[in-house]
Amino acid sequence: MSAAISPPVGLTEPENEVNRRPSFKSRALHSPTFMSGAILTTTIVALALLAPVIGRYSPVAQDLLHPLAGPSGAHWLGTDELGRDVWSRLLYAGRTDLQVGVLAVLFPFAFGVSIGTVCGYFGGRIDSVVMRIVDVVLAFPFYVLIIALVFVVGVGTHGIYIAFGLTDWVIYARTTRSGTMVARSLDWVAAAEGGGLSRMRVLWRHILPNTITQAVVYVMSDIVLVILAVVTLGYLGLGIQPPAPDWGSMISDGQSFIQTNQWLAAIPGLAVVLTGIGLSLLGDGLADVMRPE
Amino acid sequence: MAAGLRSPERGARFARRYLTSPGLRYVVRRILLSIPVVLGVVVVTFLLLRLIPGDPARTLLGLHAPASAVAALRRQLGLDEPIWRQFWAYFYDLAHGNLGTSIYYQAPVASVIAPGLPLTGSLVLVATFFAIVITVPLAALAATHQDRASDHAVRLFSLMGLGMPSFWFGIILIVLFAVDLHWFPVGGYGTTFWEHLHSLLLPGLCAAIGIVPVLIRSLRVGMLDVLGADYVATARAKGLRSSRVTFVHVARNALIPTVTLLGINIAYLIGGTVVIERVFALNGLGSAMLTAIDNRDFPVVQGVTLVYALGVIVVILITDLVTARLDPRIRLK
């Protein structure tokens, strides 16, 4: 009797393909937020990287015979008060600002995530000391602290890196700490610890992969924040120093001609806004795509 | 209250009645909790001088200053003393209300920065008002129309705001509303109360835009949570009008995260006013700070930084107390 030995129905059912989660790539391709952010950001980064090719002029070459010219075939976005090509300056400025924005978040990201993981996992005295430091840093208005630090350690790019290195890690530390505290109490972490794995291994292989998502998503917003700060410092004359082009100092220079040549101040600002939209969309998209089911 | 404390019997009754109340205990505990933060802030502003590379006195005065002037400044800043003596002197002076002496004006730092305080305070108030007035309706609109056109429009608005340099937005506002339309002054603060208020509207809007996108995003999520809560479904099922549900049940519970959020983001808003004061030519704390930087007047920069941080601590304390007032769960915990 063959019917008697056939296994129960549930066991023979083939694995249901429909319920399996689509791959990361497929989820990314199907997220309109992620895709629009990725396209916008890639375009802006590509334009910045290609500055020497498509810029056509040196960003610092002056042409004092043709200052404040309107858009033309020779100068697509016209020239500024020293006859410098605005299109070239815009591209090179983007190159500098994006580069500083990305480099400035590297140390805060690495340091903040590490210290947040240690604090969240071990707790105790280190945790309370670090969290008090975080409270103190957050008590300062962001811009006030950055401006004061840049003034103290010296204006320019290295001042920006030091100022962000000293302050920006606190956000990463705080979010990673709370993520780690949640992960620590989960069953599979207890199982890994009970199985005799070393603490380093538990932290590195079982906790960090689950907590890092939030930090990675925040990196995108953080780059926007840093670029805004760099541009603001540039506007105040404390950021990237002339003659190197920077969106902030371009706006500041253009402000003097706001009555007659509005585009001089308007265009670099638009570039900042577009960059912000691109990176924010990318961050939102990443959050959607990387969210655990 | 003072009269009540004078007679011992009534004083005891007062203490029994109020000091044992969980609400007051929360207030006292919350104030005690901010003391270590204040101390930390003092340590950080003290250490600012230490971060100046090389000899701070030489760096501040420049390469061409005579050696005698550098030595004098070093004495004034107390750089010859051991560091713990310097810190004690700094702390002792602060405790007596002395913020140091301006190198540039040779006057007490407090007298240099005090005139700017009312302006910056008013600017922060106006900006907070704008932040709330813009955030609450837009977040409510987005939450009640989830995934529909108005939700997407609000989202686009937040996205644009997230990457917008506030000083650039300020320049645009000046061109549109002050230069072209003459509705507002291009800069300055006026002399009467109404002139003050009038000249703070554009800067206030500008400072608010810096935090509005973050507020809208969080509040929208908070409202969606509340809208999905069981007690809202119950209220609807009881047959209450939808406006009553929105304003009585949803709004009150969504108000708590709004105030908390405001407390968290107010530090960012206050920091943003520094550059906005420069754009609108307002002589507040921020302008005092930037002028001091131009003059390489370190004690003033240090004093302003400290005052800003203390201001933030007070504002966060107030928002925490307000949240506790709105939400009994916090003060009874």
mmCIF file with all atom_site columns, C-alpha atoms in Angstrom, chain A residues 5-74:
data_model
loop_
_atom_site.group_PDB
_atom_site.id
_atom_site.type_symbol
_atom_site.label_atom_id
_atom_site.label_alt_id
_atom_site.label_comp_id
_atom_site.label_asym_id
_atom_site.label_entity_id
_atom_site.label_seq_id
_atom_site.pdbx_PDB_ins_code
_atom_site.Cartn_x
_atom_site.Cartn_y
_atom_site.Cartn_z
_atom_site.occupancy
_atom_site.B_iso_or_equiv
_atom_site.pdbx_formal_charge
_atom_site.auth_seq_id
_atom_site.auth_comp_id
_atom_site.auth_asym_id
_atom_site.auth_atom_id
_atom_site.pdbx_PDB_model_num
ATOM 1  C CA . ILE A 1 5  ? 4.076  5.199  3.439   1.00 0.00 ? 5  ILE A CA 1
ATOM 2  C CA . SER A 1 6  ? 3.727  8.558  1.726   1.00 0.00 ? 6  SER A CA 1
ATOM 3  C CA . PRO A 1 7  ? 5.033  11.266 4.081   1.00 0.00 ? 7  PRO A CA 1
ATOM 4  C CA . PRO A 1 8  ? 2.751  13.945 5.561   1.00 0.00 ? 8  PRO A CA 1
ATOM 5  C CA . VAL A 1 9  ? 1.733  16.574 3.042   1.00 0.00 ? 9  VAL A CA 1
ATOM 6  C CA . GLY A 1 10 ? 3.672  19.507 4.486   1.00 0.00 ? 10 GLY A CA 1
ATOM 7  C CA . LEU A 1 11 ? 7.053  17.814 4.119   1.00 0.00 ? 11 LEU A CA 1
ATOM 8  C CA . THR A 1 12 ? 6.769  17.134 0.408   1.00 0.00 ? 12 THR A CA 1
ATOM 9  C CA . GLU A 1 13 ? 5.764  20.639 -0.552  1.00 0.00 ? 13 GLU A CA 1
ATOM 10 C CA . PRO A 1 14 ? 8.466  22.276 -2.639  1.00 0.00 ? 14 PRO A CA 1
ATOM 11 C CA . GLU A 1 15 ? 10.113 25.363 -1.168  1.00 0.00 ? 15 GLU A CA 1
ATOM 12 C CA . ASN A 1 16 ? 7.923  28.291 -1.947  1.00 0.00 ? 16 ASN A CA 1
ATOM 13 C CA . GLU A 1 17 ? 9.872  30.539 -4.309  1.00 0.00 ? 17 GLU A CA 1
ATOM 14 C CA . VAL A 1 18 ? 7.430  33.433 -4.007  1.00 0.00 ? 18 VAL A CA 1
ATOM 15 C CA . ASN A 1 19 ? 8.089  33.952 -0.293  1.00 0.00 ? 19 ASN A CA 1
ATOM 16 C CA . ARG A 1 20 ? 11.823 34.156 -0.575  1.00 0.00 ? 20 ARG A CA 1
ATOM 17 C CA . ARG A 1 21 ? 13.121 37.684 -0.097  1.00 0.00 ? 21 ARG A CA 1
ATOM 18 C CA . PRO A 1 22 ? 14.422 39.241 -3.319  1.00 0.00 ? 22 PRO A CA 1
ATOM 19 C CA . SER A 1 23 ? 18.167 39.858 -3.440  1.00 0.00 ? 23 SER A CA 1
ATOM 20 C CA . PHE A 1 24 ? 19.693 43.147 -2.322  1.00 0.00 ? 24 PHE A CA 1
ATOM 21 C CA . LYS A 1 25 ? 20.318 44.130 -5.921  1.00 0.00 ? 25 LYS A CA 1
ATOM 22 C CA . SER A 1 26 ? 16.768 43.426 -7.014  1.00 0.00 ? 26 SER A CA 1
ATOM 23 C CA . ARG A 1 27 ? 15.335 45.305 -4.014  1.00 0.00 ? 27 ARG A CA 1
ATOM 24 C CA . ALA A 1 28 ? 17.595 48.266 -4.848  1.00 0.00 ? 28 ALA A CA 1
ATOM 25 C CA . LEU A 1 29 ? 16.563 48.248 -8.514  1.00 0.00 ? 29 LEU A CA 1
ATOM 26 C CA . HIS A 1 30 ? 12.890 48.229 -7.539  1.00 0.00 ? 30 HIS A CA 1
ATOM 27 C CA . SER A 1 31 ? 13.134 51.098 -5.037  1.00 0.00 ? 31 SER A CA 1
ATOM 28 C CA . PRO A 1 32 ? 12.359 54.362 -6.850  1.00 0.00 ? 32 PRO A CA 1
ATOM 29 C CA . THR A 1 33 ? 13.808 56.347 -3.939  1.00 0.00 ? 33 THR A CA 1
ATOM 30 C CA . PHE A 1 34 ? 17.099 54.471 -4.049  1.00 0.00 ? 34 PHE A CA 1
ATOM 31 C CA . MET A 1 35 ? 17.370 54.613 -7.826  1.00 0.00 ? 35 MET A CA 1
ATOM 32 C CA . SER A 1 36 ? 16.597 58.326 -8.142  1.00 0.00 ? 36 SER A CA 1
ATOM 33 C CA . GLY A 1 37 ? 19.050 59.102 -5.335  1.00 0.00 ? 37 GLY A CA 1
ATOM 34 C CA . ALA A 1 38 ? 21.718 56.906 -6.882  1.00 0.00 ? 38 ALA A CA 1
ATOM 35 C CA . ILE A 1 39 ? 21.283 58.458 -10.335 1.00 0.00 ? 39 ILE A CA 1
ATOM 36 C CA . LEU A 1 40 ? 21.341 62.045 -9.035  1.00 0.00 ? 40 LEU A CA 1
ATOM 37 C CA . THR A 1 41 ? 24.333 61.427 -6.768  1.00 0.00 ? 41 THR A CA 1
ATOM 38 C CA . THR A 1 42 ? 26.270 59.534 -9.439  1.00 0.00 ? 42 THR A CA 1
ATOM 39 C CA . THR A 1 43 ? 25.674 62.365 -11.914 1.00 0.00 ? 43 THR A CA 1
ATOM 40 C CA . ILE A 1 44 ? 26.918 64.998 -9.488  1.00 0.00 ? 44 ILE A CA 1
ATOM 41 C CA . VAL A 1 45 ? 29.964 62.927 -8.480  1.00 0.00 ? 45 VAL A CA 1
ATOM 42 C CA . ALA A 1 46 ? 30.750 62.208 -12.144 1.00 0.00 ? 46 ALA A CA 1
ATOM 43 C CA . LEU A 1 47 ? 30.522 65.912 -13.045 1.00 0.00 ? 47 LEU A CA 1
ATOM 44 C CA . ALA A 1 48 ? 32.852 66.747 -10.157 1.00 0.00 ? 48 ALA A CA 1
ATOM 45 C CA . LEU A 1 49 ? 35.339 64.013 -11.104 1.00 0.00 ? 49 LEU A CA 1
ATOM 46 C CA . LEU A 1 50 ? 35.292 65.052 -14.762 1.00 0.00 ? 50 LEU A CA 1
ATOM 47 C CA . ALA A 1 51 ? 35.934 68.711 -13.918 1.00 0.00 ? 51 ALA A CA 1
ATOM 48 C CA . PRO A 1 52 ? 39.333 68.827 -15.672 1.00 0.00 ? 52 PRO A CA 1
ATOM 49 C CA . VAL A 1 53 ? 37.735 67.354 -18.833 1.00 0.00 ? 53 VAL A CA 1
ATOM 50 C CA . ILE A 1 54 ? 34.456 69.248 -19.078 1.00 0.00 ? 54 ILE A CA 1
ATOM 51 C CA . GLY A 1 55 ? 35.477 72.369 -17.138 1.00 0.00 ? 55 GLY A CA 1
ATOM 52 C CA . ARG A 1 56 ? 37.192 73.878 -20.200 1.00 0.00 ? 56 ARG A CA 1
ATOM 53 C CA . TYR A 1 57 ? 38.908 76.607 -18.141 1.00 0.00 ? 57 TYR A CA 1
ATOM 54 C CA . SER A 1 58 ? 41.074 76.659 -15.061 1.00 0.00 ? 58 SER A CA 1
ATOM 55 C CA . PRO A 1 59 ? 38.893 77.538 -12.060 1.00 0.00 ? 59 PRO A CA 1
ATOM 56 C CA . VAL A 1 60 ? 41.358 80.202 -11.000 1.00 0.00 ? 60 VAL A CA 1
ATOM 57 C CA . ALA A 1 61 ? 42.282 81.697 -14.392 1.00 0.00 ? 61 ALA A CA 1
ATOM 58 C CA . GLN A 1 62 ? 41.276 85.355 -14.384 1.00 0.00 ? 62 GLN A CA 1
ATOM 59 C CA . ASP A 1 63 ? 40.164 87.295 -17.439 1.00 0.00 ? 63 ASP A CA 1
ATOM 60 C CA . LEU A 1 64 ? 39.919 90.851 -16.204 1.00 0.00 ? 64 LEU A CA 1
ATOM 61 C CA . LEU A 1 65 ? 38.765 92.103 -19.620 1.00 0.00 ? 65 LEU A CA 1
ATOM 62 C CA . HIS A 1 66 ? 35.531 90.089 -19.380 1.00 0.00 ? 66 HIS A CA 1
ATOM 63 C CA . PRO A 1 67 ? 34.212 90.272 -15.824 1.00 0.00 ? 67 PRO A CA 1
ATOM 64 C CA . LEU A 1 68 ? 30.559 89.564 -14.943 1.00 0.00 ? 68 LEU A CA 1
ATOM 65 C CA . ALA A 1 69 ? 29.710 88.348 -18.458 1.00 0.00 ? 69 ALA A CA 1
ATOM 66 C CA . GLY A 1 70 ? 26.392 86.629 -19.021 1.00 0.00 ? 70 GLY A CA 1
ATOM 67 C CA . PRO A 1 71 ? 26.042 83.017 -20.214 1.00 0.00 ? 71 PRO A CA 1
ATOM 68 C CA . SER A 1 72 ? 27.466 82.493 -23.688 1.00 0.00 ? 72 SER A CA 1
ATOM 69 C CA . GLY A 1 73 ? 28.951 79.790 -25.925 1.00 0.00 ? 73 GLY A CA 1
ATOM 70 C CA . ALA A 1 74 ? 32.412 80.453 -24.506 1.00 0.00 ? 74 ALA A CA 1
#
